[in-house]
Coordinates of C-alpha atoms in Angstrom, one line a residue:
Chain A
A270 CA -8.6 9.1 -14.6
Q271 CA -5.5 8.4 -12.5
S272 CA -3.5 5.1 -13.0
V273 CA -0.3 3.5 -12.4
T274 CA 1.2 0.8 -14.6
Q275 CA 4.3 -1.3 -13.6
L276 CA 5.5 -2.5 -16.8
D277 CA 7.1 -5.9 -15.4
S278 CA 5.2 -8.2 -13.3
H279 CA 8.5 -10.3 -12.7
V280 CA 12.2 -9.1 -12.9
S281 CA 15.2 -11.4 -12.5
V282 CA 18.7 -10.0 -12.1
S283 CA 22.0 -11.5 -10.8
E284 CA 23.5 -10.5 -7.5
G285 CA 25.9 -7.4 -8.1
T286 CA 24.1 -6.2 -11.3
P287 CA 22.0 -3.2 -11.7
V288 CA 18.3 -3.0 -10.9
L289 CA 15.5 -1.4 -12.9
L290 CA 11.8 -1.5 -12.0
R291 CA 9.6 0.5 -14.3
C292 CA 6.6 2.7 -13.4
N293 CA 4.3 4.9 -15.5
Y294 CA 1.7 7.0 -14.3
S295 CA -1.3 8.8 -15.5
S296 CA -2.6 11.8 -13.7
S297 CA -4.3 15.1 -14.6
Y298 CA -2.8 16.7 -11.7
S299 CA 0.8 17.0 -10.4
P300 CA 1.1 13.9 -8.2
S301 CA 3.1 12.7 -5.3
L302 CA 4.9 9.5 -6.0
F303 CA 6.1 6.7 -3.9
W304 CA 7.9 3.4 -4.1
Y305 CA 7.3 0.6 -1.3
V306 CA 8.9 -2.8 -0.8
Q307 CA 7.0 -5.7 0.8
H308 CA 8.6 -8.8 1.9
P309 CA 6.5 -12.1 2.3
N310 CA 3.8 -11.8 4.8
K311 CA 4.8 -8.4 5.8
G312 CA 3.3 -4.8 5.2
L313 CA 4.6 -2.3 2.9
Q314 CA 7.9 -0.4 3.8
L315 CA 8.5 3.0 2.2
L316 CA 11.7 3.1 0.0
L317 CA 11.3 6.6 -1.4
K318 CA 9.0 9.5 -2.2
Y319 CA 8.7 12.2 -4.9
T320 CA 6.9 15.4 -3.7
S321 CA 7.9 18.2 -6.4
A322 CA 11.3 18.8 -5.1
A323 CA 14.3 17.4 -6.7
T324 CA 13.5 15.0 -9.6
L325 CA 16.1 12.5 -8.7
V326 CA 15.1 10.9 -5.3
K327 CA 17.4 8.9 -3.1
G328 CA 15.9 6.2 -0.8
I329 CA 16.9 3.7 1.6
N330 CA 19.1 0.6 0.9
G331 CA 20.6 2.2 -2.2
F332 CA 17.7 2.7 -4.1
E333 CA 16.8 5.9 -6.1
A334 CA 14.2 6.9 -8.5
E335 CA 13.9 9.8 -11.3
F336 CA 10.8 11.6 -11.9
K337 CA 10.3 12.4 -15.6
K338 CA 7.4 14.5 -16.1
S339 CA 7.6 14.4 -20.0
E340 CA 7.5 10.7 -19.9
T341 CA 5.4 10.4 -16.9
S342 CA 7.6 8.0 -15.5
F343 CA 9.1 7.2 -12.1
H344 CA 11.4 4.2 -12.6
L345 CA 13.3 2.6 -9.4
T346 CA 16.9 1.8 -9.8
K347 CA 19.7 0.3 -7.7
P348 CA 23.3 0.0 -8.9
S349 CA 24.0 -3.3 -7.5
A350 CA 21.5 -6.0 -6.4
H351 CA 21.8 -7.8 -3.1
M352 CA 20.1 -11.1 -2.2
S353 CA 18.1 -9.2 0.4
D354 CA 16.6 -7.0 -2.2
A355 CA 14.4 -10.1 -3.4
A356 CA 10.8 -8.9 -2.8
E357 CA 7.7 -7.4 -4.4
Y358 CA 8.0 -3.5 -5.1
F359 CA 4.9 -1.3 -5.5
C360 CA 4.7 2.0 -7.4
V361 CA 2.1 4.5 -5.7
V362 CA 0.6 7.6 -6.9
R363 CA -1.4 10.2 -4.9
P364 CA -2.9 12.9 -7.3
L365 CA -2.9 16.3 -5.7
N366 CA -6.5 17.0 -6.8
G367 CA -8.3 16.7 -3.4
T368 CA -8.7 13.0 -3.3
Y369 CA -7.9 10.9 -0.3
K370 CA -7.1 7.9 -2.3
Y371 CA -3.5 6.4 -3.1
I372 CA -3.4 4.4 -6.4
F373 CA -1.3 1.3 -6.4
G374 CA 0.5 -0.4 -9.3
T375 CA 0.1 -4.2 -9.4
G376 CA 3.5 -4.8 -8.2
T377 CA 6.9 -6.1 -9.6
R378 CA 8.4 -9.2 -8.1
L379 CA 12.1 -9.0 -8.0
K380 CA 14.2 -12.1 -7.9
V381 CA 18.1 -11.9 -7.3
L382 CA 20.1 -14.7 -8.6
A383 CA 23.3 -16.0 -6.8
Chain B
D247 CA 8.4 3.3 18.6
G248 CA 5.6 4.4 16.8
G249 CA 3.7 2.3 14.4
I250 CA 0.7 0.4 13.3
T251 CA -0.3 -2.9 14.9
Q252 CA -2.6 -5.3 13.3
S253 CA -4.1 -8.3 15.0
P254 CA -4.3 -11.2 14.7
K255 CA -1.7 -12.0 12.2
Y256 CA -3.7 -15.2 11.1
L257 CA -7.5 -15.6 11.3
F258 CA -9.8 -18.5 10.2
R259 CA -13.5 -17.8 9.3
K260 CA -16.3 -20.4 9.3
E261 CA -19.1 -20.3 6.9
G262 CA -21.7 -17.7 8.0
Q263 CA -19.5 -16.1 10.7
N264 CA -18.4 -12.5 11.1
V265 CA -14.9 -11.8 12.0
T266 CA -13.1 -8.5 13.1
L267 CA -9.5 -7.6 12.1
S268 CA -8.0 -5.1 14.7
C269 CA -5.9 -2.1 13.5
E270 CA -4.3 0.3 16.1
Q271 CA -1.8 3.3 15.5
N272 CA 0.0 5.4 17.9
L273 CA 1.4 7.9 15.1
N274 CA -1.4 10.3 15.8
H275 CA -2.4 10.1 12.2
D276 CA -5.8 11.5 11.2
A277 CA -6.3 9.2 8.0
M278 CA -6.6 5.5 8.4
Y279 CA -7.2 3.0 5.5
W280 CA -8.1 -0.6 5.0
Y281 CA -6.9 -2.5 1.9
R282 CA -7.2 -6.2 0.6
Q283 CA -4.3 -7.8 -1.2
D284 CA -4.8 -10.7 -3.6
P285 CA -1.9 -12.2 -5.6
G286 CA -1.3 -10.3 -8.8
Q287 CA -3.8 -7.6 -8.0
G288 CA -1.8 -5.2 -5.9
L289 CA -3.8 -3.4 -3.3
R290 CA -7.5 -2.6 -3.3
L291 CA -9.2 0.0 -1.1
I292 CA -11.8 -1.3 1.2
Y293 CA -12.6 1.6 3.5
Y294 CA -11.1 4.8 4.6
S295 CA -11.5 7.3 7.4
Q296 CA -10.2 10.9 7.5
I297 CA -11.5 11.8 11.0
V298 CA -13.1 10.1 13.9
N299 CA -16.6 9.2 13.5
D300 CA -16.5 9.4 9.7
F301 CA -15.5 7.0 7.0
Q302 CA -16.1 6.4 3.4
K303 CA -16.5 3.3 1.1
G304 CA -13.5 2.3 -1.1
D305 CA -13.7 0.3 -4.3
I306 CA -14.5 -3.0 -2.8
A307 CA -16.6 -2.2 0.3
E308 CA -19.4 -4.9 -0.2
G309 CA -19.3 -7.3 2.6
Y310 CA -17.1 -5.3 4.9
S311 CA -17.9 -2.8 7.7
V312 CA -16.0 -0.5 9.7
S313 CA -16.1 2.0 12.7
R314 CA -13.8 4.9 13.8
E315 CA -14.7 5.8 17.5
K316 CA -11.1 6.6 18.4
K317 CA -8.5 8.4 16.3
E318 CA -6.1 5.6 17.0
S319 CA -8.3 2.6 16.2
F320 CA -9.9 1.5 12.8
P321 CA -11.3 -2.2 13.2
L322 CA -12.6 -4.0 10.1
T323 CA -15.3 -6.5 10.2
V324 CA -15.6 -9.1 7.5
T325 CA -19.3 -10.1 7.4
S326 CA -20.8 -13.3 6.1
A327 CA -21.9 -11.3 3.0
Q328 CA -18.4 -11.4 1.9
K329 CA -18.3 -14.6 -0.1
N330 CA -14.6 -14.7 -1.0
P331 CA -12.8 -13.3 2.1
T332 CA -9.6 -15.4 1.8
A333 CA -6.9 -12.6 1.3
F334 CA -4.1 -10.6 3.0
Y335 CA -5.6 -7.3 4.7
L336 CA -3.5 -4.4 5.2
C337 CA -4.3 -1.4 7.4
A338 CA -2.5 1.9 6.7
S339 CA -2.4 5.5 8.2
N340 CA -0.9 8.9 7.1
P341 CA -1.1 12.5 8.2
D342 CA -3.8 14.4 6.5
R343 CA -1.4 16.2 4.3
F344 CA -1.3 15.3 0.6
N345 CA 2.4 14.6 0.1
Q346 CA 2.8 12.3 2.9
P347 CA 3.2 8.7 2.4
Q348 CA 1.3 6.0 4.0
H349 CA 2.5 3.7 6.9
F350 CA 1.6 0.1 7.1
G351 CA 0.9 -2.6 9.5
D352 CA 2.2 -6.1 9.0
G353 CA -1.1 -7.5 7.9
T354 CA -3.7 -10.0 8.9
R355 CA -4.1 -13.2 6.6
L356 CA -7.7 -14.3 6.6
S357 CA -8.7 -17.8 5.5
I358 CA -11.9 -19.9 5.4
L359 CA -12.2 -23.0 7.2

């Protein structure tokens, strides 16, 4: 069965320090992987996607993620946090096995301290 | 600009009442989805549709119904059978290709009066 685990439900960082949001997936097939951000009372906005090209993926707003097949991980990073990064982040998997379903992690709430 | 429009932004339901949430997209996407979001639970799939006049139940379809009469529209009805409807509802769409991300609307927040 396919699944996504976001290892931290809450992460707090100081403004200007690095951000690391962790995601592990389980999939019997090579998946497509995505990171989304959600601000309060808004929909999800795509940050970046991995679709079997380069393993280091750059996204919007300075975020990037590295696909590590051996570790089944797809962690999201940013070198320097801004106050505007405070939001909820979702890791999403779409297994390439013919299913039309996207599998969502339970989210990580990022808090940025001044 | 292309996108997904959900309406209304806030909706209140009385006991025993059915309510319908609207979702319209002008992205020319084949696939459309409805999700329910509760705090701390991520997104749960209610229904999805890959093509006009066809749709499938997701993981929590009980108490909900949908239709897909037009490519750009995928309304969700929350029926009186749904005993705990209070949640944030998100509509999404994507092209019918496996490596494509979903695009999301801004959601509808449904509460019980």
